[in-house]
PDB file of C-alpha atoms and ligand atoms in Angstrom:
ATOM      1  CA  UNK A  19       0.000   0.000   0.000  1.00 39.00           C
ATOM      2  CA  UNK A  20       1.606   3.451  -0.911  1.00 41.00           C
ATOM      3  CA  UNK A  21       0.946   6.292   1.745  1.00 41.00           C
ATOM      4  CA  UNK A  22      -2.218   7.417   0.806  1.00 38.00           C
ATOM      5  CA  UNK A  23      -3.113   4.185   1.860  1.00 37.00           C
ATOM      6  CA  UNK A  24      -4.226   3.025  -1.825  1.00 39.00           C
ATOM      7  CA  UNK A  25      -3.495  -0.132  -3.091  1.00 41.00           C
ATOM      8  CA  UNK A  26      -0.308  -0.419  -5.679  1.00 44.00           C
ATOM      9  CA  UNK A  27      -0.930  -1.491  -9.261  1.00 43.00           C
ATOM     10  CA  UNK A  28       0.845  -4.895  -8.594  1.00 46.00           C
ATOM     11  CA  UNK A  29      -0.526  -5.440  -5.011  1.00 45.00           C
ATOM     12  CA  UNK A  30      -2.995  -7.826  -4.154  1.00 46.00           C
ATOM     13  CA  UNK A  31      -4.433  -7.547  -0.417  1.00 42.00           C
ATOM     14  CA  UNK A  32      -4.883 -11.103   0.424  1.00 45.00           C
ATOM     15  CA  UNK A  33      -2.871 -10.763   3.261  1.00 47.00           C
ATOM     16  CA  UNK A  34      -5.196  -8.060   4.680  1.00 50.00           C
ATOM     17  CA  UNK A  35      -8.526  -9.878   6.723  1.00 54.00           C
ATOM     18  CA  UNK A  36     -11.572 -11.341   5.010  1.00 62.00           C
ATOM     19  CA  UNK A  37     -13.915  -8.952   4.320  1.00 70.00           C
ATOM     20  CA  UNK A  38     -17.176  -8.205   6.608  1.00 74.00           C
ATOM     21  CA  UNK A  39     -20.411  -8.830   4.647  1.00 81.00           C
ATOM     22  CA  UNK A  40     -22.710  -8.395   7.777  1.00 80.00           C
ATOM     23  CA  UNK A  41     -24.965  -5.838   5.983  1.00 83.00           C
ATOM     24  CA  UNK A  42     -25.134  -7.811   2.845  1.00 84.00           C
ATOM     25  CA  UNK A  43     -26.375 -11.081   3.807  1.00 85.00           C
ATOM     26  CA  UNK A  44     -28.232  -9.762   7.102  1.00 82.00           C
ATOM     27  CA  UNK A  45     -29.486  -6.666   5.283  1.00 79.00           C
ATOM     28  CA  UNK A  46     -30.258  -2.845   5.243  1.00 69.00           C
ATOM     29  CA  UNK A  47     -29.899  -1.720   9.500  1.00 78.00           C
ATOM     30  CA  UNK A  48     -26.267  -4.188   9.677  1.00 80.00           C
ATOM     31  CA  UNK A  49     -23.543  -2.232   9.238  1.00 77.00           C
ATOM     32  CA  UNK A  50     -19.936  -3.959   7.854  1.00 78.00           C
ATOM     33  CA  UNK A  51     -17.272  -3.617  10.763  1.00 70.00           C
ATOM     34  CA  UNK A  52     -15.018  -3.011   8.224  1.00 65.00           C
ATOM     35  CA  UNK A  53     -16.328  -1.051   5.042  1.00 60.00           C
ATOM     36  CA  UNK A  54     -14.070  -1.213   2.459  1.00 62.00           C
ATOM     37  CA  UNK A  55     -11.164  -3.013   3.314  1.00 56.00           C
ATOM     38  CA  UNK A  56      -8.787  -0.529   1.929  1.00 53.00           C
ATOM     39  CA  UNK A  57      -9.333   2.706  -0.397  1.00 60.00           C
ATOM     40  CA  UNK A  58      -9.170   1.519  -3.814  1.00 65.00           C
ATOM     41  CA  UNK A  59      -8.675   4.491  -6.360  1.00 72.00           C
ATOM     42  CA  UNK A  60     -10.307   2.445  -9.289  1.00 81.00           C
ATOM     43  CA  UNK A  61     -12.900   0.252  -7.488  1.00 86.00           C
ATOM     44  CA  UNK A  62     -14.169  -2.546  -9.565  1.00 90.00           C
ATOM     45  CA  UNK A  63     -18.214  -2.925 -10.129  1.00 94.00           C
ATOM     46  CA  UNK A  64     -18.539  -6.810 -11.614  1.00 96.00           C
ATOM     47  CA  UNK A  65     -21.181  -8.537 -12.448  1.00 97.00           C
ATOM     48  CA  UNK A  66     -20.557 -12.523 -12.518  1.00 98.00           C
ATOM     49  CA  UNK A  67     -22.940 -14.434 -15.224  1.00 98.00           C
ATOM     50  CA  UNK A  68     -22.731 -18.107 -16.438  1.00 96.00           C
ATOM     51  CA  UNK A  69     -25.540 -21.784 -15.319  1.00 95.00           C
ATOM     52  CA  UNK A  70     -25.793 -22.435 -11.847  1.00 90.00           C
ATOM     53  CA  UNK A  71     -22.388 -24.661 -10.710  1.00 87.00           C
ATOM     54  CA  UNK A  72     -20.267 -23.342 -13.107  1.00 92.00           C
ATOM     55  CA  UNK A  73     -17.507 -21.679 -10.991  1.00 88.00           C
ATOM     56  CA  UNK A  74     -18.681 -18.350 -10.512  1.00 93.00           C
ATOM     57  CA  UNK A  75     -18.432 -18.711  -6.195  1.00 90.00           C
ATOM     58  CA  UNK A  76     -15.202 -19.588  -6.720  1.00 88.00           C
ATOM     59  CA  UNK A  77     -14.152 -16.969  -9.012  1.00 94.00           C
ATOM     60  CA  UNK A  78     -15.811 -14.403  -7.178  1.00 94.00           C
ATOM     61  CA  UNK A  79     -13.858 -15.231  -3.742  1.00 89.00           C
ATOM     62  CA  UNK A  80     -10.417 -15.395  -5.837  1.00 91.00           C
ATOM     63  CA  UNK A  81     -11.275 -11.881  -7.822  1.00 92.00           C
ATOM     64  CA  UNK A  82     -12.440 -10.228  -4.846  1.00 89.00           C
ATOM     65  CA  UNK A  83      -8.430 -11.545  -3.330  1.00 85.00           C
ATOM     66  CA  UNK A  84      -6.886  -9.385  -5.904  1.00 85.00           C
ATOM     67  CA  UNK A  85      -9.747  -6.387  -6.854  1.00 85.00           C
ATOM     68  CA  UNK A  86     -10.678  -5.293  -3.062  1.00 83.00           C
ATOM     69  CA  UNK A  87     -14.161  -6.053  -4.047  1.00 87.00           C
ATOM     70  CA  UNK A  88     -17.027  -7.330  -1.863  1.00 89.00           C
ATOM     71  CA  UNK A  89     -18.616 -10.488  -2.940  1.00 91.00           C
ATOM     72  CA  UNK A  90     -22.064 -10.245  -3.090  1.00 93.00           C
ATOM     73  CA  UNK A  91     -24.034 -13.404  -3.658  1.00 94.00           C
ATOM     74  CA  UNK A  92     -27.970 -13.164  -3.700  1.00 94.00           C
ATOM     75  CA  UNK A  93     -28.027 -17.381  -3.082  1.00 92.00           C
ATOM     76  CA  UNK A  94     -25.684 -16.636   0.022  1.00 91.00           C
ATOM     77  CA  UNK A  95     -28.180 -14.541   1.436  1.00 91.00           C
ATOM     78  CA  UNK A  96     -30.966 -16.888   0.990  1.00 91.00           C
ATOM     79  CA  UNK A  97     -28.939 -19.316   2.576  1.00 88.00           C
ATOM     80  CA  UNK A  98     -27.943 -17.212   5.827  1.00 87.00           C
ATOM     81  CA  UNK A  99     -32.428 -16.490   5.707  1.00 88.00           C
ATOM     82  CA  UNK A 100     -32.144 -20.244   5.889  1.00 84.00           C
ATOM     83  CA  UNK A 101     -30.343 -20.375   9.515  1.00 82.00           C
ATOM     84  CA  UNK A 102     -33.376 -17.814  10.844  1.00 82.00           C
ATOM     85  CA  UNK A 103     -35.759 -18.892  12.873  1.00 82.00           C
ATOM     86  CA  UNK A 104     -39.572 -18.818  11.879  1.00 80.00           C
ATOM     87  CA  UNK A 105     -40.788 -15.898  13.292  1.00 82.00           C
ATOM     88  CA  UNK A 106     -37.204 -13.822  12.260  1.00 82.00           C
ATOM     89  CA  UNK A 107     -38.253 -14.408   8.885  1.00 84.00           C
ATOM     90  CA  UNK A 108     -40.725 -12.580   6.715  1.00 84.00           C
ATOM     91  CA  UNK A 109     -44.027 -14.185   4.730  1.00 85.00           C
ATOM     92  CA  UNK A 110     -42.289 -13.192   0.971  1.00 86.00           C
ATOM     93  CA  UNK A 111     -38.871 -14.662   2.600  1.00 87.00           C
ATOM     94  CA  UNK A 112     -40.625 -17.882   3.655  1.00 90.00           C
ATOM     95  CA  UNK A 113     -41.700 -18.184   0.230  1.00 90.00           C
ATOM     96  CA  UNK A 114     -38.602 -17.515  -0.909  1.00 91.00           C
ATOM     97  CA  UNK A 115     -36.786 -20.559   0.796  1.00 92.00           C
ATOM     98  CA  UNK A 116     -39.596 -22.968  -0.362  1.00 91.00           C
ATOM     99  CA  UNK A 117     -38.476 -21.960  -4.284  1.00 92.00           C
ATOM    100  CA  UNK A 118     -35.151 -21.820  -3.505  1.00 89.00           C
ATOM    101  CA  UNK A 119     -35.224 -25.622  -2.001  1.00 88.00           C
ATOM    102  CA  UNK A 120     -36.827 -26.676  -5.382  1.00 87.00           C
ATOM    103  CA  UNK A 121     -34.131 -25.401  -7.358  1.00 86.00           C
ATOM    104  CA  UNK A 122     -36.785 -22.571  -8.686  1.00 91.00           C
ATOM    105  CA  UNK A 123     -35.964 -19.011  -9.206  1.00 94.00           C
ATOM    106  CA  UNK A 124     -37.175 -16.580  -6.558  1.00 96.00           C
ATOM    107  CA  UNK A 125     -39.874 -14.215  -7.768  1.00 96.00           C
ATOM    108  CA  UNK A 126     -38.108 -10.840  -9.262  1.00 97.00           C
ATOM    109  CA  UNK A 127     -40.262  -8.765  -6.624  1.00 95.00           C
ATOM    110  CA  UNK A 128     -38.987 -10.889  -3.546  1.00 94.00           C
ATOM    111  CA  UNK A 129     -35.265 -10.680  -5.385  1.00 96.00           C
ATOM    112  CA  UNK A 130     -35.466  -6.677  -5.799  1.00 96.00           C
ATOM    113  CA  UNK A 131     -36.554  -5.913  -2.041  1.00 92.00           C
ATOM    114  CA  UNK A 132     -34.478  -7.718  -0.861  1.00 91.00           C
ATOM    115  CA  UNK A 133     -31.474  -6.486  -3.387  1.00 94.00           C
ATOM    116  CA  UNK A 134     -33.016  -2.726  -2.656  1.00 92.00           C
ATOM    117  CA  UNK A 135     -32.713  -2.848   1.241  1.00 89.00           C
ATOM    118  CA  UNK A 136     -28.755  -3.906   0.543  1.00 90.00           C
ATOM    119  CA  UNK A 137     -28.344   0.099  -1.567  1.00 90.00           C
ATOM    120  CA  UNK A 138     -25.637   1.022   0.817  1.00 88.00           C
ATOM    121  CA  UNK A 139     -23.470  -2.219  -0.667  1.00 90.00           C
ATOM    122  CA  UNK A 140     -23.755  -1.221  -4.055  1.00 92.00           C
ATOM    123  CA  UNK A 141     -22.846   2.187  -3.219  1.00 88.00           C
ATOM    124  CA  UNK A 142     -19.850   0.979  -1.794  1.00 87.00           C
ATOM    125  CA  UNK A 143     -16.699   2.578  -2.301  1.00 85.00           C
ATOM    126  CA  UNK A 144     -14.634  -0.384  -2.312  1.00 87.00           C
ATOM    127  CA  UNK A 145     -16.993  -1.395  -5.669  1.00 90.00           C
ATOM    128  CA  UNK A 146     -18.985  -4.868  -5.664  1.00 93.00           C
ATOM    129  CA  UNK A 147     -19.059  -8.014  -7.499  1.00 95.00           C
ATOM    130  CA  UNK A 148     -22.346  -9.461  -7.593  1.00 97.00           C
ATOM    131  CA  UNK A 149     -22.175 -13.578  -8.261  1.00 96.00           C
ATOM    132  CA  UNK A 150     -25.927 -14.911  -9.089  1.00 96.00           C
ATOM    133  CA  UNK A 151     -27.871 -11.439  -9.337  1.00 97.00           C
ATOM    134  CA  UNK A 152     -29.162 -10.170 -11.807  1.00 98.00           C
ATOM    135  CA  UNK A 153     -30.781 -13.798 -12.888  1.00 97.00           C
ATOM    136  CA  UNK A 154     -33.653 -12.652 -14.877  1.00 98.00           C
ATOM    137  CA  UNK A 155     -34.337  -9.519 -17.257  1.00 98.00           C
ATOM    138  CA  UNK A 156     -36.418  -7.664 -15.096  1.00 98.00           C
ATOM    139  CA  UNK A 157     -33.699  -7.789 -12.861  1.00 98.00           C
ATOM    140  CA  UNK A 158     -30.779  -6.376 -15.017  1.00 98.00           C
ATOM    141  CA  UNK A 159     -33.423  -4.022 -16.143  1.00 98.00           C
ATOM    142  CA  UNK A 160     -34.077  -2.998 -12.520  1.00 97.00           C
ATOM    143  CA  UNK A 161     -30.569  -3.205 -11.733  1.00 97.00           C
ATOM    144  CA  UNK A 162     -29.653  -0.659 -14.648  1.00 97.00           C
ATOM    145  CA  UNK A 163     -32.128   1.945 -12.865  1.00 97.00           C
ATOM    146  CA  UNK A 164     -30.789   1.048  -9.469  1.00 95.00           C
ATOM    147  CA  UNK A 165     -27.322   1.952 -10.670  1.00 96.00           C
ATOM    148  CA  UNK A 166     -27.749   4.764 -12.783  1.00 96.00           C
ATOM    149  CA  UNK A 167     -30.003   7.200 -10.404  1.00 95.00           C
ATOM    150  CA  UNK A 168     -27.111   6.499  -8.126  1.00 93.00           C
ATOM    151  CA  UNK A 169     -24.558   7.583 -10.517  1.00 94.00           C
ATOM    152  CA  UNK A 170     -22.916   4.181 -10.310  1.00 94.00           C
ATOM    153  CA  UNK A 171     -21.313   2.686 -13.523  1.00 94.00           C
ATOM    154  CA  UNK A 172     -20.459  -1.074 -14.059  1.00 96.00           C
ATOM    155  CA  UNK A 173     -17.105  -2.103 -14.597  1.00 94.00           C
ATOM    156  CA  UNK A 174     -17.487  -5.411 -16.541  1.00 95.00           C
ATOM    157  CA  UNK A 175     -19.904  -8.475 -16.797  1.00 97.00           C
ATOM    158  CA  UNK A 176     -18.019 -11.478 -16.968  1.00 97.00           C
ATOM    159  CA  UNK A 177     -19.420 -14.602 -18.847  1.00 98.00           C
ATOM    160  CA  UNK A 178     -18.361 -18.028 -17.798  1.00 97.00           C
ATOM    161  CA  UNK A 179     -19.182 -20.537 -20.638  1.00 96.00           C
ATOM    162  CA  UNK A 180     -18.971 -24.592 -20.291  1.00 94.00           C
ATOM    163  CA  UNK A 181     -20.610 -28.188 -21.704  1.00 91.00           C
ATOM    164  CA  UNK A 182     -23.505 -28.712 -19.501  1.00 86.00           C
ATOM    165  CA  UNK A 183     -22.533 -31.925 -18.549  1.00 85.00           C
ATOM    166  CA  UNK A 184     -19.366 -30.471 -17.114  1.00 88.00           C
ATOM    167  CA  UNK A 185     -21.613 -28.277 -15.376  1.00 89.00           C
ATOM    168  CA  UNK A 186     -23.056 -31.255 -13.315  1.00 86.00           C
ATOM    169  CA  UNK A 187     -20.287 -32.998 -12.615  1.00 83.00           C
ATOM    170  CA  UNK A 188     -18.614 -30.171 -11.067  1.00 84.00           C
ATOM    171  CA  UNK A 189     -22.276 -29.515  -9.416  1.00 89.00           C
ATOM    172  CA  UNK A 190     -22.207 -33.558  -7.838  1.00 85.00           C
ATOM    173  CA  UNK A 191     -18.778 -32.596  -6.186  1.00 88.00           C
ATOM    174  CA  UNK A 192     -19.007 -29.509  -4.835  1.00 88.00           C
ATOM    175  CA  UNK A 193     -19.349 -28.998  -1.181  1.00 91.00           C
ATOM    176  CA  UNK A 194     -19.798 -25.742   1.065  1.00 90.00           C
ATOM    177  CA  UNK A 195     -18.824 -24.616   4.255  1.00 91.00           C
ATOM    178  CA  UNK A 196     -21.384 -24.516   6.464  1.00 86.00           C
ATOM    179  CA  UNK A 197     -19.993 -21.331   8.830  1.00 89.00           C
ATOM    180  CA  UNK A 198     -18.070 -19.325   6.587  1.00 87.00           C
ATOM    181  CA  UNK A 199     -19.287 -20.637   2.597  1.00 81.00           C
ATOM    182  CA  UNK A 200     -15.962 -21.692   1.334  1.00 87.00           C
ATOM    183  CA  UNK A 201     -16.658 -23.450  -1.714  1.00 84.00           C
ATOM    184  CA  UNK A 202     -14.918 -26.856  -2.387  1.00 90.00           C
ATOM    185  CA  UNK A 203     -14.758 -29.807  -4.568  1.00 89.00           C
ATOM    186  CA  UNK A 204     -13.885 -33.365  -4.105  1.00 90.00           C
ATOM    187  CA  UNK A 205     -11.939 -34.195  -6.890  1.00 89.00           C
ATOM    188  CA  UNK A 206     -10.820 -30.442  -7.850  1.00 83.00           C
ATOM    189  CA  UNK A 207     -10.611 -28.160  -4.692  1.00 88.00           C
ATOM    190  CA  UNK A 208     -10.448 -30.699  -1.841  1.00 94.00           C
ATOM    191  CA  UNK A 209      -9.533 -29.864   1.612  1.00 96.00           C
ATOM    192  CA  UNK A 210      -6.525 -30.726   3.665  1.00 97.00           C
ATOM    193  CA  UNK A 211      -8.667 -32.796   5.953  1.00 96.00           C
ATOM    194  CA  UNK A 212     -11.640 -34.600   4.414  1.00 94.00           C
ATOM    195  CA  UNK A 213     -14.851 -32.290   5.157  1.00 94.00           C
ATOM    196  CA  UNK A 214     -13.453 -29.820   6.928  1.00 96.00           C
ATOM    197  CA  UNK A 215     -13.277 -26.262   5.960  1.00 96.00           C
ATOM    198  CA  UNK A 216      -9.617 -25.154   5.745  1.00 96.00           C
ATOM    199  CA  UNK A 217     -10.470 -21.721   6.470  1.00 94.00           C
ATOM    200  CA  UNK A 218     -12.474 -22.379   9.742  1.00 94.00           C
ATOM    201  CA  UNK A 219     -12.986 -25.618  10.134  1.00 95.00           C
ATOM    202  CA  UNK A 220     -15.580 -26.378  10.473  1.00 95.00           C
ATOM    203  CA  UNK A 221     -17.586 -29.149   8.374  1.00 95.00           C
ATOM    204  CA  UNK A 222     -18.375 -29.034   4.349  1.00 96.00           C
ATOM    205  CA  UNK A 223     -21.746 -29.730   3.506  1.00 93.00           C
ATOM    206  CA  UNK A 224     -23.472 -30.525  -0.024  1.00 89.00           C
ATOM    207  CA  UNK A 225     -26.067 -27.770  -0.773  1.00 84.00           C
ATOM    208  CA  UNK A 226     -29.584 -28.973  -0.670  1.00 83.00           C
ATOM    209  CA  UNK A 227     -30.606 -27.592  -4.212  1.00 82.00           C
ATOM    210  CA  UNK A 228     -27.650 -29.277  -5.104  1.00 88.00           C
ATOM    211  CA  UNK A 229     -29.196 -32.561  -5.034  1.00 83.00           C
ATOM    212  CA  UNK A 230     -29.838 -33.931  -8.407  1.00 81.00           C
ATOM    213  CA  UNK A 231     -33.686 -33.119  -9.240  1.00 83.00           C
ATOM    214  CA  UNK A 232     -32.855 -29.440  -8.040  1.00 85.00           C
ATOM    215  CA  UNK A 233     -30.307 -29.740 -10.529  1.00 87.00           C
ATOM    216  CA  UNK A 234     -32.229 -30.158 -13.161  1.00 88.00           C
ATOM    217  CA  UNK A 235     -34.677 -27.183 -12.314  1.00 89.00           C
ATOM    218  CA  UNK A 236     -32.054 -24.791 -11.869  1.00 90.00           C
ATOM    219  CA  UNK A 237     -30.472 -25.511 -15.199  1.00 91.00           C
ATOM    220  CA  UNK A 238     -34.132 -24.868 -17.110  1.00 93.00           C
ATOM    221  CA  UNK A 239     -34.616 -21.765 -15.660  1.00 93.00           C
ATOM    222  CA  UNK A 240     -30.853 -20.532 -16.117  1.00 94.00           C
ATOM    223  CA  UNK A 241     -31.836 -21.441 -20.241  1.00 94.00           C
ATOM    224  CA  UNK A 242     -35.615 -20.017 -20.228  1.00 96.00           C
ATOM    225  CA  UNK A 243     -34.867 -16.943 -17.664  1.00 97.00           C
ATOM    226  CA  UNK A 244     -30.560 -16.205 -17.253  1.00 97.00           C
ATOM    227  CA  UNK A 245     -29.124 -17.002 -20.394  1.00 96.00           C
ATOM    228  CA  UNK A 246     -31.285 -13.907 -22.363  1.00 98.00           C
ATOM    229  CA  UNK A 247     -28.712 -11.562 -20.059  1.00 98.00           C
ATOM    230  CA  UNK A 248     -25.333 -12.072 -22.033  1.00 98.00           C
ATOM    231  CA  UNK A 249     -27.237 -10.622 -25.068  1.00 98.00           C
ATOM    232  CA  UNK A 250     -28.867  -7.704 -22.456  1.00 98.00           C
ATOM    233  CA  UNK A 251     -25.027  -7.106 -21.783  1.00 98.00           C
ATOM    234  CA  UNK A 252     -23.403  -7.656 -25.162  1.00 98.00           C
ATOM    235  CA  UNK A 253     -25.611  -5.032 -26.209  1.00 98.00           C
ATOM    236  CA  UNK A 254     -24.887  -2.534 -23.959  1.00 97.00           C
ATOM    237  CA  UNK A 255     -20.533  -3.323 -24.422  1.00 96.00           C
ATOM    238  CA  UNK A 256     -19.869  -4.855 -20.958  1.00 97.00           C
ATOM    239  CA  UNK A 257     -20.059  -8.333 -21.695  1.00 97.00           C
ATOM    240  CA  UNK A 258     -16.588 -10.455 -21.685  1.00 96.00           C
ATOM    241  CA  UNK A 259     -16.803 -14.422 -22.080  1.00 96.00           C
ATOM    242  CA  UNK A 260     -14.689 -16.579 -20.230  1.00 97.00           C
ATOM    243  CA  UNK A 261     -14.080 -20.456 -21.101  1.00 96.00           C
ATOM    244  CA  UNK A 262     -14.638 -21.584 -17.654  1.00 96.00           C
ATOM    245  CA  UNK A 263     -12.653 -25.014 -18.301  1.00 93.00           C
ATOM    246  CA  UNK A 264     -10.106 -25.929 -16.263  1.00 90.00           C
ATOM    247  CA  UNK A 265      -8.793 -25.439 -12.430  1.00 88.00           C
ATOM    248  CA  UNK A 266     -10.427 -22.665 -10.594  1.00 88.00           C
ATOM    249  CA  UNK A 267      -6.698 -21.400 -11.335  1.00 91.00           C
ATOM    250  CA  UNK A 268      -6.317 -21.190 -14.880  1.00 94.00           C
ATOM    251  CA  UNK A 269      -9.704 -19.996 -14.908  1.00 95.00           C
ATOM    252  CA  UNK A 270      -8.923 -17.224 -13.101  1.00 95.00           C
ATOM    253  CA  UNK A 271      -5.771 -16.223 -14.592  1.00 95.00           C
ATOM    254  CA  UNK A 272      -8.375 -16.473 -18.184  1.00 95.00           C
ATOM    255  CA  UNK A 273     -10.811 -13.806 -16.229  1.00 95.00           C
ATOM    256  CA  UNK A 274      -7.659 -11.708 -14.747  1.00 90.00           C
ATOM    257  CA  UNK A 275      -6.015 -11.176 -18.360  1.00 91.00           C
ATOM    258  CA  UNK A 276      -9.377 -10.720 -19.785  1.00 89.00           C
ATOM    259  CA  UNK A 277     -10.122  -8.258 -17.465  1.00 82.00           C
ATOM    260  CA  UNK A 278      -6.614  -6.341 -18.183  1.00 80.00           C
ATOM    261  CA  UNK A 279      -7.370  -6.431 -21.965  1.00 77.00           C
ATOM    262  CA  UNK A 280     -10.972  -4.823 -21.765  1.00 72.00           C
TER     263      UNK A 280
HETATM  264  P1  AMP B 305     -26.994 -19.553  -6.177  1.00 60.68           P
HETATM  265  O1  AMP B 305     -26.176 -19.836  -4.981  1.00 60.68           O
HETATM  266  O2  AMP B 305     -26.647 -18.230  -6.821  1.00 60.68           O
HETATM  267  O3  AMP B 305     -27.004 -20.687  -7.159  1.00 60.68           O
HETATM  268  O4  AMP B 305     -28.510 -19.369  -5.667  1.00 60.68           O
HETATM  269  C1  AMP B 305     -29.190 -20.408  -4.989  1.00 60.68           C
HETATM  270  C2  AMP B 305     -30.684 -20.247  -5.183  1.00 60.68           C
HETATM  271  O5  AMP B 305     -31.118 -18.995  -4.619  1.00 60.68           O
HETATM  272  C3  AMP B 305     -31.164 -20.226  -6.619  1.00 60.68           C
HETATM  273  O6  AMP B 305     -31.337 -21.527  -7.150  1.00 60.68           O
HETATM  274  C4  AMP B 305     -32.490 -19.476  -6.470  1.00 60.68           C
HETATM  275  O7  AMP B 305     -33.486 -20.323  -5.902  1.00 60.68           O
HETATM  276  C5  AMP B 305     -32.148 -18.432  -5.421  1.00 60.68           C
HETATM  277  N1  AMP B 305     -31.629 -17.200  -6.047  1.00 60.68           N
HETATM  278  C6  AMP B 305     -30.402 -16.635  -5.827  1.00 60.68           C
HETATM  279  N2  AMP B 305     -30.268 -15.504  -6.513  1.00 60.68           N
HETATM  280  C7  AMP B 305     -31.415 -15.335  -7.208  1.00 60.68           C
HETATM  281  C8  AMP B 305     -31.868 -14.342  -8.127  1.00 60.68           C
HETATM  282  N3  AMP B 305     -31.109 -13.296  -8.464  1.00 60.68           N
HETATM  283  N4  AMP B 305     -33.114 -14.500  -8.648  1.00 60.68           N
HETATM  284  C9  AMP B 305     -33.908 -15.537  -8.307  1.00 60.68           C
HETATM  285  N5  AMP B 305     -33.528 -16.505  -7.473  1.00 60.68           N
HETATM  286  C10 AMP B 305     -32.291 -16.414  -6.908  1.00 60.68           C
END
């Protein structure tokens, strides 16, 4: 860090602490205990697109390493509403779980509240990169609006692109943290110690919509509802593909020189 406490060009901050995310996944009256990390002079607004178990959770937590970014994951936030107890949660959020456990889409409405009482992290001065929102149309649409009467401009929307049977295999591995949603794979990304996080350790769990029939929902709707966005953003010049085969590695590097060359 120079001092003016900004980041070099060739420094990443992985050695400074894991960002808070308090106020994204509990919502709008959380605060972060520590908003941004550090100040970035350039900070990076990313939106992550590409099916459902293709690597974006992954990427995100590696780009957010290097950009300073905040990763902001709409399914992460369903799955903290999951750890509430009845009564803490709210009739359109209830709903919300029950679609989510099918492997369904949430409805837009539910999506954008919930998305609009979480302004203050897409204000952010430390920038954003939001993995699994917008999923629909309606959303980039309302997403566009958001940003603009705030005065906020994207950065990029990167496109991760692979075989759909890939997709499931990587899917049928894949296993989550339960305390602090480190993603993992068996075969890929294991841990050190068989189930066990290697960031907290605690255990690794597979995702319920994870499960085989959810799988199959979730990839219909990313074809009928999520695919339509990389034309949305092609059109508007934001749009950058990424061949997501490979280690989460190589893929990364892919996204990192990709980004560069933009
Ligand atoms: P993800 O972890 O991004 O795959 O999200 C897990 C689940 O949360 C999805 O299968 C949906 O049920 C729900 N979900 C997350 N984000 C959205 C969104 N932007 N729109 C609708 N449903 C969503």
């Amino acid at each position: 860090m120079n001092k003016n406490g900004l980041l070099t060009q060739n420094e990443t901050i992985a050695a400074l602490p894991k960002h808070d995310r308090t106020a994204w996944l509990k919502g709008g009256k959380h605060s972060c205990l520590m908003p941004p990390r550090a100040q970035i002079s350039k900070p990076s607004r990313i939106i992550l697109l590409g099916a459902p178990g293709v690597g974006k959770g992954t990427q995100a937590e590696l780009l957010c390493e290097r950009l300073g970014t905040c990763h902001l994951s709409t399914g992460d936030v369903f799955r903290a509403a999951k750890c509430c107890s009845d009564n803490e949660l709210s009739p359109a959020m209830k709903n919300a779980l029950d679609y989510m456990r099918r492997g369904d889409l949430v409805p837009d409405e539910t999506v954008l509240n919930m998305v609009g009482e979480r302004l203050k992290c897409l204000n952010c001065s430390g920038g954003f990169l939001l993995d699994g929102f917008p999923r629909t149309v309606a959303q980039a649409k309302a997403l566009e609006q958001l940003l603009e009467s705030h005065g906020v401009k994207l950065t990029s929307v990167f496109n991760y692109d692979l075989p759909i049977e890939k997709i499931v295999a990587r899917i049928s591995g894949r296993r989550t943290c339960a305390s602090c949603k480190a993603v993992y794979h068996v075969a890929t990304r294991p841990p050190k110690i068989a189930d066990t996080c290697d960031q907290c350790g605690d255990k690794l769990l597979q995702r319920e919509d994870d499960r085989p029939e959810a799988v199959k929902v979730r990839m219909e709707a990313y074809e009928n509802s999520t695919r339509p966005l990389i034309e949305f953003y092609q059109q508007r010049g934001l749009l950058i593909t990424i061949e997501a085969e490979g280690s989460p590695e190589e893929i990364y590097q892919r996204t990192w020189r990709a980004a560069k060359a933009s």
